[in-house]
């Protein structure tokens, strides 16, 4: 018997919040949804705020996540942060392969794979982001792009490790634009990703893995998106920066 997939809502704060702002936001999230056990919840603040936010969410059901990680253990990699460094400040989840990393900082399917392997090796739980651009969708390439991203991310990763990952389907054209994918578009893409996962691993695996939707999810559209059979949660950017909006997404979940 397969376990039903528990919904998972994660806030991606991106490059927002100084330490004071982060602590205030974290406290607001704790007050709004900190005792919720029906949904898994995480917040992913910038590196400089991880320790302070970790303190602010202590004792609640909110988990701590980071926004990126480097795959090498240590050494001369100026500006980078390792898995062990994240573990040492009680980080549980790590976003890997976000489209902003892919677009602005040279992230490729290969680096996503290296980061995912390193994170799993260190006991972190990756949130692996995939998604097509508007041009790719209009050219009918959504499936080709997303398939390559999913296969690339999980290349050489054994089943048990892969099962601790979450996939976030984030169509690039929906991120920060206010134009979300329709619930049907999201569900279709998620179902497609599940078919790929079934090919890479097996059907049980595909049915067990959680797939979040990301891209302009907000209180007003969360219920419809989260109501889709293959949508298991959300990766929330803009709406995660206000505790009430974030809570307005956790509640329908
Ligand atoms: P958005 O961002 O909710 O602001 O569209 C989502 C994301 O980039 O993870």
Short mmCIF file of C-alpha atoms in Angstrom, two decimals, residues 113-221:
data_model
loop_
_atom_site.label_atom_id
_atom_site.label_comp_id
_atom_site.label_asym_id
_atom_site.label_seq_id
_atom_site.Cartn_x
_atom_site.Cartn_y
_atom_site.Cartn_z
CA UNK A 113 22.99 16.41 -10.48
CA UNK A 114 26.25 17.03 -8.61
CA UNK A 115 24.51 19.19 -6.02
CA UNK A 116 21.70 16.67 -5.58
CA UNK A 117 24.18 13.83 -5.04
CA UNK A 118 26.22 15.86 -2.58
CA UNK A 119 23.13 16.97 -0.67
CA UNK A 120 21.80 13.42 -0.40
CA UNK A 121 25.22 12.20 0.71
CA UNK A 122 25.15 14.75 3.51
CA UNK A 123 21.61 13.88 4.60
CA UNK A 124 19.97 17.02 3.22
CA UNK A 125 16.63 16.77 1.40
CA UNK A 126 16.84 18.38 -2.03
CA UNK A 127 14.01 20.31 -3.63
CA UNK A 128 14.97 19.91 -7.28
CA UNK A 129 13.54 22.61 -9.55
CA UNK A 130 12.61 22.04 -13.18
CA UNK A 131 10.56 24.02 -15.66
CA UNK A 132 10.45 25.39 -19.18
CA UNK A 133 10.65 28.98 -20.45
CA UNK A 134 7.82 30.63 -22.35
CA UNK A 135 9.66 30.22 -25.67
CA UNK A 136 10.21 26.55 -24.98
CA UNK A 137 6.54 26.06 -24.16
CA UNK A 138 5.41 27.98 -27.24
CA UNK A 139 7.77 25.90 -29.37
CA UNK A 140 6.15 22.73 -28.02
CA UNK A 141 9.31 21.76 -26.15
CA UNK A 142 8.00 21.68 -22.59
CA UNK A 143 8.20 17.91 -22.35
CA UNK A 144 11.65 17.64 -23.93
CA UNK A 145 13.13 20.28 -21.62
CA UNK A 146 11.52 19.01 -18.45
CA UNK A 147 12.39 15.40 -19.25
CA UNK A 148 16.05 16.34 -19.75
CA UNK A 149 16.04 18.29 -16.48
CA UNK A 150 14.50 15.42 -14.51
CA UNK A 151 16.71 12.73 -16.06
CA UNK A 152 19.76 14.95 -15.64
CA UNK A 153 19.04 15.68 -11.99
CA UNK A 154 18.60 12.03 -11.02
CA UNK A 155 21.33 10.52 -13.21
CA UNK A 156 23.13 7.84 -11.20
CA UNK A 157 21.08 8.45 -8.04
CA UNK A 158 19.72 5.30 -6.43
CA UNK A 159 16.05 4.93 -5.62
CA UNK A 160 16.11 5.36 -1.84
CA UNK A 161 18.07 8.59 -2.02
CA UNK A 162 15.92 9.93 -4.79
CA UNK A 163 12.81 9.25 -2.74
CA UNK A 164 13.88 11.81 -0.14
CA UNK A 165 13.86 14.51 -2.81
CA UNK A 166 10.97 16.72 -3.80
CA UNK A 167 10.59 18.02 -7.34
CA UNK A 168 9.36 21.56 -7.85
CA UNK A 169 7.81 22.13 -11.28
CA UNK A 170 8.26 25.84 -11.87
CA UNK A 171 7.47 27.06 -15.36
CA UNK A 172 9.86 29.99 -15.81
CA UNK A 173 7.15 32.13 -17.38
CA UNK A 174 5.10 31.87 -14.19
CA UNK A 175 7.83 32.81 -11.71
CA UNK A 176 7.36 36.26 -10.24
CA UNK A 177 5.17 37.30 -13.16
CA UNK A 178 1.75 37.09 -11.54
CA UNK A 179 0.75 34.70 -14.35
CA UNK A 180 0.41 31.27 -12.80
CA UNK A 181 0.05 28.06 -14.76
CA UNK A 182 -3.57 27.04 -14.86
CA UNK A 183 -4.36 24.15 -12.52
CA UNK A 184 -4.77 21.94 -15.60
CA UNK A 185 -1.41 23.00 -17.07
CA UNK A 186 0.29 22.33 -13.74
CA UNK A 187 -1.36 18.96 -13.31
CA UNK A 188 -0.50 17.91 -16.84
CA UNK A 189 3.18 18.77 -16.32
CA UNK A 190 3.23 16.99 -12.96
CA UNK A 191 1.66 13.89 -14.45
CA UNK A 192 4.26 14.00 -17.22
CA UNK A 193 7.07 14.23 -14.63
CA UNK A 194 5.58 11.22 -12.84
CA UNK A 195 5.68 9.24 -16.09
CA UNK A 196 9.39 10.06 -16.45
CA UNK A 197 10.03 9.05 -12.85
CA UNK A 198 8.24 5.75 -13.48
CA UNK A 199 10.59 5.13 -16.40
CA UNK A 200 13.70 6.02 -14.39
CA UNK A 201 12.65 4.14 -11.25
CA UNK A 202 9.22 2.46 -11.10
CA UNK A 203 5.51 3.17 -10.69
CA UNK A 204 5.53 3.06 -6.90
CA UNK A 205 8.37 5.52 -6.87
CA UNK A 206 6.56 7.86 -9.23
CA UNK A 207 3.41 7.71 -7.11
CA UNK A 208 5.36 8.33 -3.90
CA UNK A 209 7.44 11.32 -4.91
CA UNK A 210 6.10 14.75 -4.06
CA UNK A 211 5.93 17.31 -6.84
CA UNK A 212 5.40 20.94 -5.85
CA UNK A 213 4.13 23.60 -8.18
CA UNK A 214 5.90 26.98 -8.18
CA UNK A 215 5.21 30.19 -10.06
CA UNK A 216 2.94 32.96 -8.79
CA UNK A 217 1.11 30.72 -6.35
CA UNK A 218 -0.83 32.89 -3.91
CA UNK A 219 -3.79 32.60 -1.54
CA UNK A 220 -6.23 33.35 -4.36
CA UNK A 221 -5.14 30.47 -6.63
#
